Coordinates of C-alpha atoms and ligand atoms in Angstrom, one line a residue:
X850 CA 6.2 -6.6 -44.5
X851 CA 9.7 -6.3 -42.9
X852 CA 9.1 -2.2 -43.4
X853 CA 5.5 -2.4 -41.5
X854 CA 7.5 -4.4 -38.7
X855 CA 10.8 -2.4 -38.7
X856 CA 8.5 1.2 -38.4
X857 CA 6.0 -0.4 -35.6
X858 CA 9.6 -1.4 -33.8
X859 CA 10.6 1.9 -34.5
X860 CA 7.8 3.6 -33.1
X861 CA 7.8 1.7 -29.8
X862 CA 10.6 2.2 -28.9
X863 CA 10.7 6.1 -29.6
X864 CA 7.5 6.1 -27.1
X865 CA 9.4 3.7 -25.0
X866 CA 12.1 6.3 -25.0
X867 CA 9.4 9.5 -24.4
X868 CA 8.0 7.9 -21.1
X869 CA 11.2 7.3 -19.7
X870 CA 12.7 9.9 -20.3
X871 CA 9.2 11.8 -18.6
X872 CA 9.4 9.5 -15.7
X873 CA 13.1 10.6 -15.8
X874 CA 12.8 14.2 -15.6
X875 CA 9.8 14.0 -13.6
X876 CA 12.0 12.4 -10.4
X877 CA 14.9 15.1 -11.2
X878 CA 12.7 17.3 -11.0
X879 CA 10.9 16.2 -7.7
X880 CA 14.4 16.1 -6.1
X881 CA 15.4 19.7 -7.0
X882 CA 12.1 20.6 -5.2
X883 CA 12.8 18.8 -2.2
X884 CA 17.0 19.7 -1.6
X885 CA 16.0 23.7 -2.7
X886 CA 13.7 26.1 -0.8
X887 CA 13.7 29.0 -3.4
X888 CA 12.5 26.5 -6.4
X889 CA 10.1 24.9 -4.0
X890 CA 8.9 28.7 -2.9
X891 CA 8.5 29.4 -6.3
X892 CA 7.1 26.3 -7.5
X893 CA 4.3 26.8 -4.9
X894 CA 3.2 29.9 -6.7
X895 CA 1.9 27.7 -10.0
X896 CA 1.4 24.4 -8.3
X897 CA -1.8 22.6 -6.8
X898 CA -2.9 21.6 -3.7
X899 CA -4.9 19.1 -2.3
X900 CA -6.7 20.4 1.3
X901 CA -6.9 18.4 4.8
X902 CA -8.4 19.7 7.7
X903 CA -7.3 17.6 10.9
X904 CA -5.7 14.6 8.7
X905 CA -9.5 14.3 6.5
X906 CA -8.8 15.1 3.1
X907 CA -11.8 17.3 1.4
X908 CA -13.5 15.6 -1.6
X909 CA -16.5 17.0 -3.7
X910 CA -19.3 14.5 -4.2
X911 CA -20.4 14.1 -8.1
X912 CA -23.5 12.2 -8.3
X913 CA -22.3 9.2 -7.0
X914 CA -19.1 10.1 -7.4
X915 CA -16.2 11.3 -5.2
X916 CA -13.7 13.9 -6.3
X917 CA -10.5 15.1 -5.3
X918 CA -10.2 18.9 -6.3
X919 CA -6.6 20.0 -6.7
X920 CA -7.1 23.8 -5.9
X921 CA -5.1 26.6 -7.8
X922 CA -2.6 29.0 -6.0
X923 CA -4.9 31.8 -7.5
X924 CA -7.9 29.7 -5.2
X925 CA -5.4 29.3 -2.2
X926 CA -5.1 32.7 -2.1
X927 CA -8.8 33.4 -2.2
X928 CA -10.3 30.6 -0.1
X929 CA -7.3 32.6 2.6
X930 CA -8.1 35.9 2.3
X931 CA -12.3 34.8 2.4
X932 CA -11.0 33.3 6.4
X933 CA -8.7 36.4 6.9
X934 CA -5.6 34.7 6.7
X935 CA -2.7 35.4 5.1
X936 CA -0.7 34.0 2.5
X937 CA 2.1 32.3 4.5
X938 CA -0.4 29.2 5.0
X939 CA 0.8 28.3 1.7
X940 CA 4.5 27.6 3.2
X941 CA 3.0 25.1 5.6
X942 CA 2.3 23.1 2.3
X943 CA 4.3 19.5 1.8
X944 CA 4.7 18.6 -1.7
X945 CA 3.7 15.4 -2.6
X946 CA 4.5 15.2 -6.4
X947 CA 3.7 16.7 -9.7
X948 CA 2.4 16.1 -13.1
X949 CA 4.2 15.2 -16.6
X950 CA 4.4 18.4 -17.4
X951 CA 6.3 19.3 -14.1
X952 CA 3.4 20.9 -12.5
X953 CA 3.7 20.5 -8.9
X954 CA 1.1 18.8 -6.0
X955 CA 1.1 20.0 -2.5
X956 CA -1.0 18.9 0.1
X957 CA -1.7 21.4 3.2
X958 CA -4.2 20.8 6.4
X959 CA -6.0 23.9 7.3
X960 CA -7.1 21.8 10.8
X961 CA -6.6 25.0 12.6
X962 CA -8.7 27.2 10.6
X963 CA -12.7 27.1 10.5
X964 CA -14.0 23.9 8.8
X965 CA -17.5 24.8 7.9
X966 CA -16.0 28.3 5.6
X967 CA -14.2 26.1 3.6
X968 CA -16.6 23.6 3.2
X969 CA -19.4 25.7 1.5
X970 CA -16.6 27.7 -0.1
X971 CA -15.5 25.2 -2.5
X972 CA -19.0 22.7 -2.2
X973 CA -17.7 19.7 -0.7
X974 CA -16.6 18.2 2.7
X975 CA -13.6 16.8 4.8
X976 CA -14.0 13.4 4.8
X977 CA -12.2 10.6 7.4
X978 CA -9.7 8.9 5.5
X979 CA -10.8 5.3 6.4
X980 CA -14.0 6.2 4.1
X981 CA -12.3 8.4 1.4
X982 CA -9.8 6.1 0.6
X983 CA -12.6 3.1 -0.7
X984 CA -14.8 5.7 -2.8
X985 CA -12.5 8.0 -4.5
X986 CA -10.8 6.7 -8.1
X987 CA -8.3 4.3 -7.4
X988 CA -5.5 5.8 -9.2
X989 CA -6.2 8.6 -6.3
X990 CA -6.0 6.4 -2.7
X991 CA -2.2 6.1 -2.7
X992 CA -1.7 9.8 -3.3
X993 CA -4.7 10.8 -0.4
X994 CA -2.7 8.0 1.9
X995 CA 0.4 9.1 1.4
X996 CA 0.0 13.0 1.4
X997 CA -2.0 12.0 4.7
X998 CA 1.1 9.9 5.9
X999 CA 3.5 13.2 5.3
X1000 CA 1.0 15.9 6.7
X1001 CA 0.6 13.4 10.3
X1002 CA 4.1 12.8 10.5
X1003 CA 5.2 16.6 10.2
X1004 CA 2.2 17.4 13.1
X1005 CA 3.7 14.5 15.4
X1006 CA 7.3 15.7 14.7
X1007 CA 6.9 19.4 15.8
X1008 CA 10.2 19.2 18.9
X1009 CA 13.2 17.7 18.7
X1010 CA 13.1 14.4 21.0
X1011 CA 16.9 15.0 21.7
X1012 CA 16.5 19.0 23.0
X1013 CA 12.8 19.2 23.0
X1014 CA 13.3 22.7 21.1
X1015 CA 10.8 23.1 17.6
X1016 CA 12.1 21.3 14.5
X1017 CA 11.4 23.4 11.2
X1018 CA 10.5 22.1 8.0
X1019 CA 12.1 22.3 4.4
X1020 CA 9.5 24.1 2.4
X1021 CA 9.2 20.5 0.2
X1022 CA 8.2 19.1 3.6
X1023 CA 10.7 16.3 2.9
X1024 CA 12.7 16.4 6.1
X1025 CA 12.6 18.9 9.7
X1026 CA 15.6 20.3 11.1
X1027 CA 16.7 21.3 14.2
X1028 CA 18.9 23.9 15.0
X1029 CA 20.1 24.0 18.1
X1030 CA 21.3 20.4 17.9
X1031 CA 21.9 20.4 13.9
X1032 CA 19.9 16.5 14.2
X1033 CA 17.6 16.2 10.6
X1034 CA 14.2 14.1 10.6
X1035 CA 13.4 12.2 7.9
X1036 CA 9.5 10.4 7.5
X1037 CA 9.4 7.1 8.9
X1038 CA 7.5 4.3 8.4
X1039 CA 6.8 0.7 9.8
X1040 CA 7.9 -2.2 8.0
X1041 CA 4.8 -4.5 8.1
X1042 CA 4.4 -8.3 7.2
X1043 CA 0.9 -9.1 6.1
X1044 CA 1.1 -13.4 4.7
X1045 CA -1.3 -15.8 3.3
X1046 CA -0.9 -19.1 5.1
X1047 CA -1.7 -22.0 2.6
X1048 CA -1.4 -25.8 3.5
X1049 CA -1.8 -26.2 0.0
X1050 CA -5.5 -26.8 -0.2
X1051 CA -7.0 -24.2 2.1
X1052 CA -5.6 -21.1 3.0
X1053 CA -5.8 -19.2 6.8
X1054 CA -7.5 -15.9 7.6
X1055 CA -8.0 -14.3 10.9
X1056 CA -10.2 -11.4 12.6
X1057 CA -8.8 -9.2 15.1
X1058 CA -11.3 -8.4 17.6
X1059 CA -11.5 -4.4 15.6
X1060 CA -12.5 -5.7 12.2
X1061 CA -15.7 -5.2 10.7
X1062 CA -18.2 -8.0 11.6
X1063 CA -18.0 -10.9 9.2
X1064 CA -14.3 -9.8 7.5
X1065 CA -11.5 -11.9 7.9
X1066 CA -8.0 -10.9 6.7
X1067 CA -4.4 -12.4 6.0
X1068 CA -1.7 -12.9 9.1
X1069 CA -0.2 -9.3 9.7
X1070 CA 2.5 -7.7 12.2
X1071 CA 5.5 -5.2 12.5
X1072 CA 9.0 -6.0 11.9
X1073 CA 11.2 -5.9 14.9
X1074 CA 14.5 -4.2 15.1
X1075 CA 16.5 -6.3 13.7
X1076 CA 14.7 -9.4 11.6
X1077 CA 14.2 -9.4 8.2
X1078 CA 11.2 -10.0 6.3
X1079 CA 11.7 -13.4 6.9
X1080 CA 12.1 -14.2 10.6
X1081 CA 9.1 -12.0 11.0
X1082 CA 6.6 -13.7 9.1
X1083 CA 7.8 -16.9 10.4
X1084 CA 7.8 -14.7 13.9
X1085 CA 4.0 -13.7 13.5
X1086 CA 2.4 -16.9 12.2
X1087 CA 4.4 -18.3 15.1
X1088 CA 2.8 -16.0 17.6
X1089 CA -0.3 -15.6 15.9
X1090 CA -1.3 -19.2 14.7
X1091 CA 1.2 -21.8 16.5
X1092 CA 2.5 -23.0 13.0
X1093 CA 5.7 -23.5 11.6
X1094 CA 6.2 -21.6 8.0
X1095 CA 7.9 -24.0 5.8
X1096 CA 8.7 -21.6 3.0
X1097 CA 7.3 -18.2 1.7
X1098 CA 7.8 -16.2 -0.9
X1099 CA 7.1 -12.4 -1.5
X1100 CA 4.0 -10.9 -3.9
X1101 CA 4.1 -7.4 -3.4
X1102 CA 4.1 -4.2 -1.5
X1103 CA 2.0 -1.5 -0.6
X1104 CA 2.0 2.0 1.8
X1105 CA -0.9 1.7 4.1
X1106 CA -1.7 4.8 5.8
X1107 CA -3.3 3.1 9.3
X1108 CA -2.3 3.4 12.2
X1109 CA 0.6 5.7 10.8
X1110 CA 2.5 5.3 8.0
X1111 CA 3.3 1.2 7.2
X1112 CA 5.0 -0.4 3.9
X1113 CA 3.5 -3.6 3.8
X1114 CA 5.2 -6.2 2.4
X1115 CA 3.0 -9.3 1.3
X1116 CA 4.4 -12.7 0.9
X1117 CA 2.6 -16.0 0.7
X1118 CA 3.7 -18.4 3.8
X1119 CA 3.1 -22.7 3.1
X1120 CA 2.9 -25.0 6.2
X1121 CA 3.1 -28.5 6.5
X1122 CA -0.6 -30.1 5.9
X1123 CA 0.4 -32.8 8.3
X1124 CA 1.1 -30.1 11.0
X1125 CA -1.9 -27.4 10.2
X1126 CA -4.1 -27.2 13.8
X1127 CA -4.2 -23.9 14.9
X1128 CA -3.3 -22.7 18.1
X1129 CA -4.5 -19.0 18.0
X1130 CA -3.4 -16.1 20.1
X1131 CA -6.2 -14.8 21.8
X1132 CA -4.6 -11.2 23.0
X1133 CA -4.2 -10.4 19.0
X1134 CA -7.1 -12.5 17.5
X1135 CA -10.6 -13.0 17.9
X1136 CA -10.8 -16.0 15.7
X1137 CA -8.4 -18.0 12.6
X1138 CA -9.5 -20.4 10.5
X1139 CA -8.6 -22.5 7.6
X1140 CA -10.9 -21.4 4.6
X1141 CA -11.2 -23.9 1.2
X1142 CA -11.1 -22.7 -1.9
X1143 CA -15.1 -22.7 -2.4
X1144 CA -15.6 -20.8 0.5
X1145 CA -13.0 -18.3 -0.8
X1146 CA -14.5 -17.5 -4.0
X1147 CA -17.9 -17.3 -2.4
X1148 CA -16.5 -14.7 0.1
X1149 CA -14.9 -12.5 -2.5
X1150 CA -18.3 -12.1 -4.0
X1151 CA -19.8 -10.7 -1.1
X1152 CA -19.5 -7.0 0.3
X1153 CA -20.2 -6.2 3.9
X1154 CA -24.0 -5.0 3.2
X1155 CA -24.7 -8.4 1.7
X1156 CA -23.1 -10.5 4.3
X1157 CA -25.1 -9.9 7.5
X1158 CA -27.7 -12.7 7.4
X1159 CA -31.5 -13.1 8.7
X1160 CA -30.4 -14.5 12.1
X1161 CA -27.9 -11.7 12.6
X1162 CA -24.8 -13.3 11.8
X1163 CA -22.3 -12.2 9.1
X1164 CA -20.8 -14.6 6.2
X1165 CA -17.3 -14.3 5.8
X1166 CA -16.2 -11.5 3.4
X1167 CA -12.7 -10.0 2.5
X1168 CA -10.8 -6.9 2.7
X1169 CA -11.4 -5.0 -0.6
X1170 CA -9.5 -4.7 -3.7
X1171 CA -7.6 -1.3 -2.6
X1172 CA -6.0 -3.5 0.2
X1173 CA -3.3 -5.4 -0.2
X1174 CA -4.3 -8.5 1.6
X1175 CA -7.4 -8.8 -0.9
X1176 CA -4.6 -9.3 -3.9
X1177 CA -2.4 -12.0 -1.8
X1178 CA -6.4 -14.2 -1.6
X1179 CA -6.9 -13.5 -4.9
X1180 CA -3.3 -14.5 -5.9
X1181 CA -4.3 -17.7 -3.6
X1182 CA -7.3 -18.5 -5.8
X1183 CA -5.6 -18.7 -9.3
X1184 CA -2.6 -20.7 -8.1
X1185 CA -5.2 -23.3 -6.5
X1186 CA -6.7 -23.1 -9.7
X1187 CA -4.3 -23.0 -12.4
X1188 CA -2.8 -26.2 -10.7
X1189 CA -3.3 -29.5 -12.1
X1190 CA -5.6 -31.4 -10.2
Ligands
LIG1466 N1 -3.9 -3.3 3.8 C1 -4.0 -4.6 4.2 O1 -4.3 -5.5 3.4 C2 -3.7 -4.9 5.6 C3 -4.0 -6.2 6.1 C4 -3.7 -6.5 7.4 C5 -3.1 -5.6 8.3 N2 -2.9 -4.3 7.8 C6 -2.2 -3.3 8.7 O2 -1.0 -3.9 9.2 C7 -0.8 -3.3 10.5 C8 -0.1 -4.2 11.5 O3 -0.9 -5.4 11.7 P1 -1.2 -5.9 13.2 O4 -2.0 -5.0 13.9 O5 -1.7 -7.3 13.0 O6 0.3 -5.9 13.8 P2 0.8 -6.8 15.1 O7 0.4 -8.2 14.9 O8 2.3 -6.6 15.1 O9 0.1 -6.3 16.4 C9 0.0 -4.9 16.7 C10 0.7 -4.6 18.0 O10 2.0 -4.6 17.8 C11 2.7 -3.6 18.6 N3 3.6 -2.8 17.7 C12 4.9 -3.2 17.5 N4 5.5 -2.3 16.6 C13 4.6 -1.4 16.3 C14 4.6 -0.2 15.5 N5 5.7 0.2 14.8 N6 3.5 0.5 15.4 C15 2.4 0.1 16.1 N7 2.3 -1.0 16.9 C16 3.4 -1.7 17.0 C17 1.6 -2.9 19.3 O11 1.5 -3.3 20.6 C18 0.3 -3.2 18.5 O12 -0.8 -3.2 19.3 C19 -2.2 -2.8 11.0 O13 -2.0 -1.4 11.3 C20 -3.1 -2.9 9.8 O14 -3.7 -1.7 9.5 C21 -3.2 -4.0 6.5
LIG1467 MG1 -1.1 -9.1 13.8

């Protein structure tokens, strides 16, 4: 018996071993693509890319499926020649990661180049990113958001904002440069706070006047210079709600790609029961409510076709799974749950 146990151990830990050291190599190897233009030149020659055209990634519909083609170099080259381009589209490429077996991803927008060739060229479409992101496979929405995040943040950092003269990128698209002042851009993103409110029966969700009809979400706002995460959730529910956070604790995190590049950082909030009356702000927020557990599970069930009722009016229903605000309610419902009652 001791043997079975001592060779499953051993086996384990030798795959333990394999995927790190993968993971391991994989990063090195990301690295040395993003500090080395001749790699990265050459890496471009046997890697894949992923195609935008104006910030809308291109997916190929599969029944009722969405795809995300990765196209060869070898296609590159002929989907450019087919437009009478030439090959040095390929440069404006930003990589955006690569496989186990070091094969790297680049992502490129061909926003100036005609939309409709490509489309019946390779039998799909450009889709808006707002729709893509919810249909695809979810092990593909991070890499569509984030390759989206690094392809608008290279179009809306085409100057220097000290000497107004053009930055250049890297051929990894990991940082621009300018050279007259020598000043390097790196991608930025907004720290946001997105926080379940919980009184510790019922928990708070808000619209903003933008949401679909019917959804209601979790607290959310941008850090200001200067706070941590914790003065700013106790900042926004302050602005926001009118209440005083008593303590909070962090869940999670997640890149959101809207309006440009966040990290969200999700963290459950608890106010005082005794002191729970809203007092909204009605410049951010169109309504916020304190929702009980029933009504929560009910509303998790529902999806914005099946909420819209007879007279017109919509039942509450969530944010969906890929967002990070549907794991904090969710998080919600098995603590309320799992307590004794
Ligand atoms: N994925 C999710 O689950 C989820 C849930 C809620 C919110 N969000 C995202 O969080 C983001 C922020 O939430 P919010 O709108 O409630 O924030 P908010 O309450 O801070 O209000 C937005 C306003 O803040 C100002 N602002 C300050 N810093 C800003 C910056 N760096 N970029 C843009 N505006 C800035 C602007 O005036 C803007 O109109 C939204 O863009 C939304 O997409 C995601
Ligand atoms: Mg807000």
């Amino acid at each position: 018996m001791a043997a079975i146990y001592q060779a499953m151990y051993r086996r384990a830990s030798s795959l333990f071993c394999r995927l790190h050291s993968t993971y391991v190599r994989k990063m090195r190897y990301l690295n040395e693509l993003k500090e080395d233009d001749s790699l990265c030149r050459q890496a471009q020659t046997s890697g894949t890319f992923y195609l935008f055209h104006n910030l809308s990634p291109f997916l190929q519909q599969v029944g009722k499926k969405y795809l995300v083609p990765q196209l060869s170099a070898a296609e590159m080259k002929r989907i450019l020649e087919k437009l009478k381009e030439t090959e040095q589209w390929i440069e404006k490429s930003v990589l955006i990661g690569c496989s186990d077996e070091h094969v790297p991803h680049f992502a490129l927008d061909l926003g100036a180049l005609e939309k409709s060739v490509i489309e019946s060229e390779l039998k799909g479409s450009f889709t808006d990113l707002r729709k893509a992101l919810f249909v695809v496979d979810g092990k593909d929405s991070p890499l569509l958001a984030s390759a989206q995040s690094l392809l608008r943040w290279h179009d809306s950092h085409q100057y220097c904002s000290k000497t107004g003269q053009p930055t250049q990128k890297n051929l990894a698209g990991s940082k621009r440069v300018c050279h007259a002042s020598g000043i390097i851009y790196y991608p930025q993103m907004s720290p946001v706070v997105i926080t379940l409110v919980s009184d510790g029966s019922r928990c708070l969700l808000a619209r903003q006047p933008s949401f679909p009809r019917g959804m209601y979400s979790s607290l959310s706002g941008f850090c200001n210079l200067g706070e941590n995460v914790e003065e700013t959730v106790r900042r926004e529910v302050a602005e926001e709600v009118g209440l005083e956070v008593e303590s909070l604790w962090y869940s999670a995190s997640q890149h959101w790609p809207f309006p440009s590049s966040c990290l969200l950082i999700a963290c459950h909030a608890m106010v005082r029961a005794q002191q729970a009356e809203i007092s909204m702000n009605s410049l951010e927020l169109e309504e916020a409510r304190w929702f009980a557990l029933e009504e929560i599970v009910e509303g998790l069930k529902r999806e914005p076709g099946s909420s819209k009722q007879d007279d017109g009016s919509f039942l509450p229903w969530f944010p969906p799974k890929q967002a990070i605000a549907h794991q904090l309610i969710c998080e919600w419902v098995k603590q309320q749950t799992s307590q004794p009652a």
